Short mmCIF file of C-alpha atoms and ligand atoms in Angstrom, two decimals:
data_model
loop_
_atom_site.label_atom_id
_atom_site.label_comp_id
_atom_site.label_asym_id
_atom_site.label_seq_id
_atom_site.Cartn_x
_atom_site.Cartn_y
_atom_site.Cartn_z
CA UNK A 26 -26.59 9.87 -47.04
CA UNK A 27 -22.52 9.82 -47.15
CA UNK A 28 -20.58 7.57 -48.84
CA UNK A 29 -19.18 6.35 -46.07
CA UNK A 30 -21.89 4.83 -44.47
CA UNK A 31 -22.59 1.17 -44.90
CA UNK A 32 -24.86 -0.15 -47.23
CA UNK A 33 -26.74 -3.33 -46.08
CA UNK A 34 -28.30 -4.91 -48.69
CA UNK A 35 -28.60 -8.56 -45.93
CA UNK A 36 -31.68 -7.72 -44.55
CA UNK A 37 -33.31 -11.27 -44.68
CA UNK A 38 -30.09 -12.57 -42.69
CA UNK A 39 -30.83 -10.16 -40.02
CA UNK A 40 -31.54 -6.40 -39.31
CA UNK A 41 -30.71 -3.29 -37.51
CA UNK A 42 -32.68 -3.28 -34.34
CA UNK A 43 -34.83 0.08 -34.58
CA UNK A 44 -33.83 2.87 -31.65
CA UNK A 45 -37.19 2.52 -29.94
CA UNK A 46 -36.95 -1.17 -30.05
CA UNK A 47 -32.96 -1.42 -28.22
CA UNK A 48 -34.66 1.33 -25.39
CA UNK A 49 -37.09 -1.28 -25.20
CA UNK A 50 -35.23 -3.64 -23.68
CA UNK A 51 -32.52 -1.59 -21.85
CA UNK A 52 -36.09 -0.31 -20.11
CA UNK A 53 -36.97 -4.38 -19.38
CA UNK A 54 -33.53 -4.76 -18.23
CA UNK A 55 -33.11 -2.19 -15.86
CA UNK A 56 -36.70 -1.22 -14.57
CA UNK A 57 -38.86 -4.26 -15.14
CA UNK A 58 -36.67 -6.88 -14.01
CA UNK A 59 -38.93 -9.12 -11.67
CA UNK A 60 -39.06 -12.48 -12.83
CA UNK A 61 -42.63 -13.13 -14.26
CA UNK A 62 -43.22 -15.91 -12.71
CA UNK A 63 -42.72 -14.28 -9.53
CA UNK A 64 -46.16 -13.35 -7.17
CA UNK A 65 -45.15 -9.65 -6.39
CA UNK A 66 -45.24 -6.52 -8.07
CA UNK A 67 -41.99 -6.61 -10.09
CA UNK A 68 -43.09 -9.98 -11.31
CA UNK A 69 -46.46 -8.79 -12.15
CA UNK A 70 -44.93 -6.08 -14.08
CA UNK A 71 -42.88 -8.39 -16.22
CA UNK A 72 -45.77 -10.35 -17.00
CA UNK A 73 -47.44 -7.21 -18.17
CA UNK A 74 -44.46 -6.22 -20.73
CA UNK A 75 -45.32 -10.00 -22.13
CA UNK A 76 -49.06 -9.23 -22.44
CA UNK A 77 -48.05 -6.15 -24.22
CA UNK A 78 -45.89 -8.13 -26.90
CA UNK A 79 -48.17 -11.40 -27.09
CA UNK A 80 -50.70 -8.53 -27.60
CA UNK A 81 -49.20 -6.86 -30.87
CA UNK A 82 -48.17 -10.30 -32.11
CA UNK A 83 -51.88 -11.64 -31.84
CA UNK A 84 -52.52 -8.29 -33.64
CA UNK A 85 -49.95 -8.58 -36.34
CA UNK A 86 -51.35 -12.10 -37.40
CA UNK A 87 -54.95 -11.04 -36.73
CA UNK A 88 -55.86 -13.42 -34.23
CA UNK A 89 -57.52 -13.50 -30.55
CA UNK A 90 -56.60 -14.87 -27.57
CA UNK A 91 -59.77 -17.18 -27.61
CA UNK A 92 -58.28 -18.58 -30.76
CA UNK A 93 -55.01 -19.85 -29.53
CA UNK A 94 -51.57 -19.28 -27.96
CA UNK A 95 -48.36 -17.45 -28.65
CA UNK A 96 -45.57 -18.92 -26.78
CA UNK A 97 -42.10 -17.28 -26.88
CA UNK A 98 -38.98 -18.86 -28.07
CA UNK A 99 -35.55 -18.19 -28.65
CA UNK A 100 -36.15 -17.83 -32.61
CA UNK A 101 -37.48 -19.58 -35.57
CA UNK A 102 -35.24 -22.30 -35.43
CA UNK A 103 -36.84 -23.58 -32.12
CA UNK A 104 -40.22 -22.50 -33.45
CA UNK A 105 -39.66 -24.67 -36.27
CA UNK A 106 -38.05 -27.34 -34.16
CA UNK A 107 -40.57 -27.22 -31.56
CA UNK A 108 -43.95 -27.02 -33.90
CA UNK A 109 -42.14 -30.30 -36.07
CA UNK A 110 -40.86 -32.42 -33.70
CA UNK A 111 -44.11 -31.03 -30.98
CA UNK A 112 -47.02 -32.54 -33.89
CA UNK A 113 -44.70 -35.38 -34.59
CA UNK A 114 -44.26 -36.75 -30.94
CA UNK A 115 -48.17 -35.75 -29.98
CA UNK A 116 -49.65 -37.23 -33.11
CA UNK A 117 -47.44 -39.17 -35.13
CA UNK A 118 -47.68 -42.77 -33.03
CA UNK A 119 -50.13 -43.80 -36.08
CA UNK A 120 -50.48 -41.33 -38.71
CA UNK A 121 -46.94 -41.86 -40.03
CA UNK A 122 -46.39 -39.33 -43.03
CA UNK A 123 -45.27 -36.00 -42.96
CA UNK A 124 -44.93 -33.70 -45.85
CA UNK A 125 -42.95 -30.76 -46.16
CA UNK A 126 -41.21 -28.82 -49.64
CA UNK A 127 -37.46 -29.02 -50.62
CA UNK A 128 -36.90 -25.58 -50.50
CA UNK A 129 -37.27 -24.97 -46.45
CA UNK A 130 -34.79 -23.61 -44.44
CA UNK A 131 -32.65 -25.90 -43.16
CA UNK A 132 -34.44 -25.76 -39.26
CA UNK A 133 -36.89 -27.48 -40.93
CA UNK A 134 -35.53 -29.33 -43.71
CA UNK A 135 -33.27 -31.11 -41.16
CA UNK A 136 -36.19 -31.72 -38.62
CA UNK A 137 -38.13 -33.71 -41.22
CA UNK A 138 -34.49 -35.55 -41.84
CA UNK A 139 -34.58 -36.53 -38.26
CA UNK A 140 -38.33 -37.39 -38.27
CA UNK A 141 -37.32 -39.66 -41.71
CA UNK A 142 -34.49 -41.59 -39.64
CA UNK A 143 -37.17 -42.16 -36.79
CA UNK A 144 -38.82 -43.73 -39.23
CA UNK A 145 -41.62 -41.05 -40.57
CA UNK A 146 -42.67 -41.23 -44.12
CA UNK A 147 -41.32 -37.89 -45.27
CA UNK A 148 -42.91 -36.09 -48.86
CA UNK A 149 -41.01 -33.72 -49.80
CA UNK A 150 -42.92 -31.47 -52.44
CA UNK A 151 -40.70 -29.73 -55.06
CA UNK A 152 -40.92 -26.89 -57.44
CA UNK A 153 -41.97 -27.63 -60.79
CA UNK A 154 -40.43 -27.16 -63.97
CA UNK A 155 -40.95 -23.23 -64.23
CA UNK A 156 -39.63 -23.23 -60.23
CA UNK A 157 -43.33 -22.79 -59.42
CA UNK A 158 -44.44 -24.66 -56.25
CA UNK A 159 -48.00 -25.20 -56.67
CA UNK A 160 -51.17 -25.27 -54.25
CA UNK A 161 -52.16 -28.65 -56.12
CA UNK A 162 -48.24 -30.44 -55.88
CA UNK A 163 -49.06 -29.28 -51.71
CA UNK A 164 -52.73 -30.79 -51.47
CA UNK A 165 -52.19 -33.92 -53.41
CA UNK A 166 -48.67 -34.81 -50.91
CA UNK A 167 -51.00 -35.36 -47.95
CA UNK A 168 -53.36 -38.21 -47.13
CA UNK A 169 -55.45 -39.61 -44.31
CA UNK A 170 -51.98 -40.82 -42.94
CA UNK A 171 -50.89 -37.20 -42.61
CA UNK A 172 -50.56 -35.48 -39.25
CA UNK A 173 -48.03 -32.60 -40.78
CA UNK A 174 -47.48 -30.57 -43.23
CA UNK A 175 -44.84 -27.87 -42.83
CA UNK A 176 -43.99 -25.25 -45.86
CA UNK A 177 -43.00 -21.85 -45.51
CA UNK A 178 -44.59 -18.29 -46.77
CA UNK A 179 -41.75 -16.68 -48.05
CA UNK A 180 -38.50 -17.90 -49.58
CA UNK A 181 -35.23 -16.79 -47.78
CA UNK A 182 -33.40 -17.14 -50.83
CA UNK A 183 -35.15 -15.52 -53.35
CA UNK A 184 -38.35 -14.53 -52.10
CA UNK A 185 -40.52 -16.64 -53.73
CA UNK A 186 -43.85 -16.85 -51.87
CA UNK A 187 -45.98 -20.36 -51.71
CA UNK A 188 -49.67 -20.95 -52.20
CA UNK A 189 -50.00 -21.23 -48.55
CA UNK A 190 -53.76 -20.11 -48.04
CA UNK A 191 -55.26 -21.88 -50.91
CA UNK A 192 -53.13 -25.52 -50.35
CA UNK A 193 -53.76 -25.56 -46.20
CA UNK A 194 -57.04 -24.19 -46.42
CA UNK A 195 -57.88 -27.65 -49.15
CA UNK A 196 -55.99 -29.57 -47.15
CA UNK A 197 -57.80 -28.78 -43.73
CA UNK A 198 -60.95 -29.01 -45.23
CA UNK A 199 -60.38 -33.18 -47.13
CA UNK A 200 -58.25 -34.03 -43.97
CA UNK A 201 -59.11 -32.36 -40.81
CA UNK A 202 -56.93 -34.06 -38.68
CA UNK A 203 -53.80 -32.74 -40.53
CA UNK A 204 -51.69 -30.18 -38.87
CA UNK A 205 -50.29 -26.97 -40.59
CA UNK A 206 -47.48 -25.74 -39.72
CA UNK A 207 -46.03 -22.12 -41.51
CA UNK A 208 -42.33 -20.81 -41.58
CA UNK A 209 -43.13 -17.07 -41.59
CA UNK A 210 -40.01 -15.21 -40.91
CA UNK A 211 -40.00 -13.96 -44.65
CA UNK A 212 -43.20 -13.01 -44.78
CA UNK A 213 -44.08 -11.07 -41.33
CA UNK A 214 -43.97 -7.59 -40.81
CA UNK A 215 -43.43 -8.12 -44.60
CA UNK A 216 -45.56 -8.94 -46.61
CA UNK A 217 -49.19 -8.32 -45.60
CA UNK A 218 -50.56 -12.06 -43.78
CA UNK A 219 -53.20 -13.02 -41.40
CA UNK A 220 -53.18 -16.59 -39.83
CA UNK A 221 -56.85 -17.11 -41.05
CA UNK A 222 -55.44 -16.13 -44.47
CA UNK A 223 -52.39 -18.77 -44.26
CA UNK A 224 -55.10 -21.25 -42.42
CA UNK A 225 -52.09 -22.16 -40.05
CA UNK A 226 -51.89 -24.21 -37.03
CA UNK A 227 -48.90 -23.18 -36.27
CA UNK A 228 -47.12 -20.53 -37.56
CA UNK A 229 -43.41 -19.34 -36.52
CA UNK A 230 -41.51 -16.09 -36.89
CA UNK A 231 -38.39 -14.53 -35.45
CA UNK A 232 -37.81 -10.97 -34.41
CA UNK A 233 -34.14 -10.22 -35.84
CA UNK A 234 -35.56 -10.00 -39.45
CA UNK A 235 -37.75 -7.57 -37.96
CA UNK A 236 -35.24 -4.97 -36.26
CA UNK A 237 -35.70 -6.61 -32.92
CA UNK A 238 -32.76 -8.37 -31.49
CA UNK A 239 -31.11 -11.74 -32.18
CA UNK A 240 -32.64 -14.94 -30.09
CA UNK A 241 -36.13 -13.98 -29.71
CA UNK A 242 -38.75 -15.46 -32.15
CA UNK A 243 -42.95 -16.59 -31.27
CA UNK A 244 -44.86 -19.39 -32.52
CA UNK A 245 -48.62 -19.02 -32.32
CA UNK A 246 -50.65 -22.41 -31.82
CA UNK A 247 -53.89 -22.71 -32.47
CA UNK A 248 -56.14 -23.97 -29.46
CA UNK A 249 -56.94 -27.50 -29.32
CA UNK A 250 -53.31 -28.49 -30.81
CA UNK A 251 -51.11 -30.07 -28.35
CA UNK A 252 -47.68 -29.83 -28.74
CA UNK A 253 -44.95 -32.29 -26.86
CA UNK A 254 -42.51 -29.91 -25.42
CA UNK A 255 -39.12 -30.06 -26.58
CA UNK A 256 -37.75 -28.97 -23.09
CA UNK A 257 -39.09 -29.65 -19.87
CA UNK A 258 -38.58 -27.72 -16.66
CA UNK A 259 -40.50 -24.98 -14.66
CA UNK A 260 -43.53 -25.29 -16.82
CA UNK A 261 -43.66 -21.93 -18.67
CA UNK A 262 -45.75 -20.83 -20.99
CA UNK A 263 -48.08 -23.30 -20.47
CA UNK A 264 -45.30 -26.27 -20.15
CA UNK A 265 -44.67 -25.53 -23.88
CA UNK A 266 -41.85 -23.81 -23.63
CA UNK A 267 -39.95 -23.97 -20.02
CA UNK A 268 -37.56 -21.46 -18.99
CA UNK A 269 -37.81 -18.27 -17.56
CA UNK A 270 -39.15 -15.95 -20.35
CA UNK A 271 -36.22 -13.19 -21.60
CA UNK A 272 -38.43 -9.84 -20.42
CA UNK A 273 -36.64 -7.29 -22.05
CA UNK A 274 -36.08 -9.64 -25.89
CA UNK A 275 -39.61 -10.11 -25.49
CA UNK A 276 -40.42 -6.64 -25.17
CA UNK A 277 -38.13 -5.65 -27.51
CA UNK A 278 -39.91 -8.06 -29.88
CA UNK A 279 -43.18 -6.43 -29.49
CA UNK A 280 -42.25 -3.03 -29.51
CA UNK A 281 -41.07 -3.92 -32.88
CA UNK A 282 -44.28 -5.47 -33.80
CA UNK A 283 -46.11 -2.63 -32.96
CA UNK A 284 -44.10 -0.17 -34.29
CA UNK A 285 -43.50 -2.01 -38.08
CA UNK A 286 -47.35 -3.38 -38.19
CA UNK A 287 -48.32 0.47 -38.38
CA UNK A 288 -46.70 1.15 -41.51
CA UNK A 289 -46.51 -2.41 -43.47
CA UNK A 290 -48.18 -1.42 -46.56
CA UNK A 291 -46.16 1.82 -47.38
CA UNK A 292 -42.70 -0.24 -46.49
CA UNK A 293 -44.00 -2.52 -49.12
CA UNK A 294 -44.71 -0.37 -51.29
CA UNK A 295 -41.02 1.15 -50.52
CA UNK A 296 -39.86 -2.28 -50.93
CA UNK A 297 -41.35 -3.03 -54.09
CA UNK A 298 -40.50 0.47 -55.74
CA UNK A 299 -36.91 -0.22 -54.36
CA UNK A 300 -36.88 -3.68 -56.12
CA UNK A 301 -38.13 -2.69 -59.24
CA UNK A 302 -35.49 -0.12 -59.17
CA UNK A 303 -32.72 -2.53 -58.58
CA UNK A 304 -34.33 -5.06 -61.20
CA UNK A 305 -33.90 -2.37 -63.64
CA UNK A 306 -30.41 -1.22 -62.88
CA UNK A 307 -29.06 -4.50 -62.70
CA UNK A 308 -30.30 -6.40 -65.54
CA UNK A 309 -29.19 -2.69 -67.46
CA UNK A 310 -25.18 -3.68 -66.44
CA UNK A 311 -25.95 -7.36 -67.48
CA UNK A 312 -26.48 -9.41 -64.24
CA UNK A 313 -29.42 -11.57 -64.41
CA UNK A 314 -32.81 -11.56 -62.16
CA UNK A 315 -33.46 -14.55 -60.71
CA UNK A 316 -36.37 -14.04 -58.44
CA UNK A 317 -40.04 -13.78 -60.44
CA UNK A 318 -41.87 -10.69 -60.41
CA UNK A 319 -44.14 -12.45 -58.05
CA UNK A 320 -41.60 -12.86 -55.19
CA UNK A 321 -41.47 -10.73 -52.40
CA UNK A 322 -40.20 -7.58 -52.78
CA UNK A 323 -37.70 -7.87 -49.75
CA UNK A 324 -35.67 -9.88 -51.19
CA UNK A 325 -33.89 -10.16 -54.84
CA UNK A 326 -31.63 -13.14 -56.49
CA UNK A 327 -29.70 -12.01 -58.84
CA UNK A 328 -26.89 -14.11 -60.68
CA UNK A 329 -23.18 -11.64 -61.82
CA UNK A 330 -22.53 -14.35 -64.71
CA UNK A 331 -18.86 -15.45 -64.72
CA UNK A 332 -18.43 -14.36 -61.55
CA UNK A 333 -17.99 -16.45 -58.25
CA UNK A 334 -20.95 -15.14 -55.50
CA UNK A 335 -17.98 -14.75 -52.73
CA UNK A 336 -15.75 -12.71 -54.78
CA UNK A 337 -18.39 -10.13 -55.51
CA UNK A 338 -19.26 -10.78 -52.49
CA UNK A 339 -16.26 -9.43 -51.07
CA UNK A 340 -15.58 -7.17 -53.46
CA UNK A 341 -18.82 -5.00 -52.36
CA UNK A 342 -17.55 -5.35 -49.07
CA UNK A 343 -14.53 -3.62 -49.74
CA UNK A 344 -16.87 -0.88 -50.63
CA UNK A 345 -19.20 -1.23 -47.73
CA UNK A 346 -21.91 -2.84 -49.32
CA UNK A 347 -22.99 -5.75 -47.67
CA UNK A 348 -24.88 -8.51 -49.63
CA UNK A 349 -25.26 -12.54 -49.14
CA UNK A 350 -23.91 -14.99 -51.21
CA UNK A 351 -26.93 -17.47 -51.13
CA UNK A 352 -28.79 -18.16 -47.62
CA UNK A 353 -26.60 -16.48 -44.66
CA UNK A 354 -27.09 -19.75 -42.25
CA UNK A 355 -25.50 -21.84 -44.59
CA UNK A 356 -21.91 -20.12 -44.22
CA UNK A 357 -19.88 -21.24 -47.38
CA UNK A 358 -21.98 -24.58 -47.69
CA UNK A 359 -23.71 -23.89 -51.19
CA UNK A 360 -27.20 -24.28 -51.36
CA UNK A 361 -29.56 -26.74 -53.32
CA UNK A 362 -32.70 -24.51 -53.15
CA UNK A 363 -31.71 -22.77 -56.03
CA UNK A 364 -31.25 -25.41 -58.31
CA UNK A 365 -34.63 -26.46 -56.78
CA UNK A 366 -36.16 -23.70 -58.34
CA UNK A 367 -34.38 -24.32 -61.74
CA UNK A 368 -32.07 -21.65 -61.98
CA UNK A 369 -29.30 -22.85 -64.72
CA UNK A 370 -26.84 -24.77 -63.85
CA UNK A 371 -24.63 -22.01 -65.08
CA UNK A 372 -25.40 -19.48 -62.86
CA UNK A 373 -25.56 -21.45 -59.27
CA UNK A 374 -21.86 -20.40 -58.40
CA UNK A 375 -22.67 -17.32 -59.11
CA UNK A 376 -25.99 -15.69 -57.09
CA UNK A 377 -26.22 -13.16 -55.18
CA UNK A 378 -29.18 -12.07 -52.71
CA UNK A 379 -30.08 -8.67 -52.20
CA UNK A 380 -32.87 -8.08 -49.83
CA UNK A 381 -33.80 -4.40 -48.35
CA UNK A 382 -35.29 -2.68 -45.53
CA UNK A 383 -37.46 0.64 -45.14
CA UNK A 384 -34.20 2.34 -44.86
CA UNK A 385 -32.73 1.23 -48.48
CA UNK A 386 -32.87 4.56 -50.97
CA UNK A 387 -32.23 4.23 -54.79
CA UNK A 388 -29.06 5.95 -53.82
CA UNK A 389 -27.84 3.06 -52.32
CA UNK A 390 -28.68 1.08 -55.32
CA UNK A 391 -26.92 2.98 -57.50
CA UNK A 392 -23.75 2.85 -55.34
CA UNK A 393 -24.42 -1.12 -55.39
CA UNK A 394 -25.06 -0.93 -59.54
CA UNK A 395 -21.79 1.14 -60.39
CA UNK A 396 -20.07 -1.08 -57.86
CA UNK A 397 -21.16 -4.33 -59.67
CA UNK A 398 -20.05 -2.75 -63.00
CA UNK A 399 -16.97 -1.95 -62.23
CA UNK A 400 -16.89 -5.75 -60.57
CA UNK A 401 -17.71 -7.38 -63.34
CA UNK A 402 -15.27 -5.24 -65.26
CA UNK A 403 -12.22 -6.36 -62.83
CA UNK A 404 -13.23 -9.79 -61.55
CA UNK A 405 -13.82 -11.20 -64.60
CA UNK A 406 -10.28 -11.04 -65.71
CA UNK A 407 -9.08 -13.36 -62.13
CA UNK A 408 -12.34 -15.25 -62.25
CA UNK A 409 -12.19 -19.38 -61.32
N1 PMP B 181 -36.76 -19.79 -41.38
C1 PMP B 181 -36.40 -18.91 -42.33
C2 PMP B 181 -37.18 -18.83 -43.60
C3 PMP B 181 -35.28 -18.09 -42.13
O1 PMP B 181 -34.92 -17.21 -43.08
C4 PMP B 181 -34.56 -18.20 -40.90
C5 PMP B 181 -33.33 -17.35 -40.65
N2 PMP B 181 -32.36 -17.41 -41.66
C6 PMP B 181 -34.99 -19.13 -39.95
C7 PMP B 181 -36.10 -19.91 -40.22
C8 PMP B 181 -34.27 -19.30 -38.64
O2 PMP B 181 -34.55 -18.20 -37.80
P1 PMP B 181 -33.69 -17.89 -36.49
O3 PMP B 181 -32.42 -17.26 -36.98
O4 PMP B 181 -34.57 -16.94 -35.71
O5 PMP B 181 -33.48 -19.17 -35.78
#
């Protein structure tokens, strides 16, 4: 690789879509561009690209059509939106609590806000003192006044994956009538996940942390749970979700799917031998690991002590390495997960989060390693 070319180290704030994935939807675009909904051929054509993507999504998450429904949207944000605020409206008119974890992204964090000023019971489960959300803290939130509870897989900030299996599968079995809802982005096409594993109702994911483009995401529902739409109109996709479907994103979508499902173990395996790597380089030059050896090995919080995240921040970008400061979506606004999960007080100003794609070499880490040295070396001096 050449030193000139970029290194992004932002993969879990969005990715490069894949070649095969942009020709994709250029091909939806320009050859299949019936509307789906429409009766004649081109129409019937488009449907068909869906069935292909609803296809390797059902695959991906190792479920049949007989067991439920995926339903496009226009990313995790209205996935999370929709599966909240969809169980809320449907079955919330007596069973009044929801519960949900303070370390959510903030499309759902700020859905349960809403659902707390409508007057919802909102428990909010956080991580204990060794950051460590537990499958217990999760069970005993929710009672026979529950109809939600929403946490995700994977942590967007630092990787840290939940006890989802083992918390909704206890909590389905004491309280059947409780929905489960699962924030996937972090975790699919990830880290290896079935929806019989997670024990999800719902589950949501988006396709531009996948190398598909930006604005397409899925939800899969789980038959028999009826979701209140959170548009109306033409009555697509079953009513759930109106508005003609976007053929070629969709496509796009599962093209990725298909192509990323057939290789997920060995880009783990890439992933993880690529974060050990950078674990061991870093902490070597004296910045500090934040995520536990647990976490997923996409993503890595790291704290540069003494110095402010946006100045190294920038600083690598001067050199072409792109990294996040915290959670991209938040923009500048600092975050409170971290301090959630008990990182010292000392170090908030300071994190950094690395996470990596199949196409992140040791290399690159080494460029980022002697780039953080000589940061820490030259910052320090102008720091605060
Ligand atoms: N949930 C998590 C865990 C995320 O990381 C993100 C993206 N930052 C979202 C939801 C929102 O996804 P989208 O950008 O597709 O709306």
């Amino acid at each position: 690789m050449s030193d000139n070319r970029c290194i992004y180290l932002d993969n879990a704030a969005t990715t490069k879509v894949m070649d095969e994935v942009s020709e994709a939807a250029v091909y939806a675009m320009t050859e299949v561009y019936g509307n789906p909904s429409s009766l004649h051929r081109l129409g019937i054509d488009a449907e068909r690209l869906i069935a292909y993507s609803k296809k390797q999504i059902m695959s991906a998450l190792g479920v049949t059509s007989e067991q439920g429904e995926i339903i496009f949207t226009s990313g995790a944000t209205e996935g999370n939106n929709t599966a909240i605020f969809g169980i809320a409206e449907t079955y919330g008119k007596r069973r009044k609590r929801v519960v949900t974890t303070t370390v959510e992204h903030p499309s759902v964090e700020k859905a349960f806000n809403r659902l707390e000023e409508k007057g919802f019971e909102v428990v909010r489960v956080s991580p204990d003192e060794n950051g460590e959300i537990t499958a217990e803290s999760l069970f005993e939130a929710v009672n026979e006044n529950t109809c939600l509870i929403s946490a995700m897989l994977a942590n967007n900030e630092n990787g840290y994956i939940l006890p989802i299996g083992e918390a909704f599968q206890r909590i389905k079995k004491r309280y059947p009538d409780c929905f489960t809802h699962c924030d996937c982005v972090q975790g699919f096409e990830k880290i290896p996940l079935s929806q019989k594993k997670l024990n999800a109702d719902i589950i949501t994911v988006s396709g531009h942390k996948i190398h598909a483009p930006k604005g397409i995401g899925a939800m899969f529902i789980k038959k028999g749970v009826r979701l209140s739409p959170l548009m109306v109109g033409g009555g697509q996709q079953k009513g759930i979700r109106s508005g003609t479907e976007p053929v070629p994103m969709i496509y796009a979508f599962g093209k990725a799917v298909e192509i990323l499902n057939a290789n997920l173990a060995e880009r783990y395996n890439h992933a993880t031998e690529i974060n050990n790597y950078t674990r061991e380089k870093l902490s070597g030059i004296g910045a500090v690991i934040l995520s536990g050896v647990s976490a997923s090995p996409y993503v890595l919080s790291i704290a540069v002590p003494n110095i402010k995240s946006e100045t190294m921040l920038h600083f690598l970008e001067e050199k072409n390495i792109f990294v996040s400061s915290g959670s991209a979506c938040s923009k500048g606004k600092t975050s409170d997960v971290p301090a959630e999960f008990r990182v010292p007080e000392k170090y908030l100003d300071s994190i950094i989060r690395l996470s990596f794609s199949y196409e992140t070499s040791e290399s690159d880490i080494d460029t980022l390693a002697e780039a953080v040295s000589i940061g820490m070396k030259n910052l320090a001096k102008i720091r605060k």
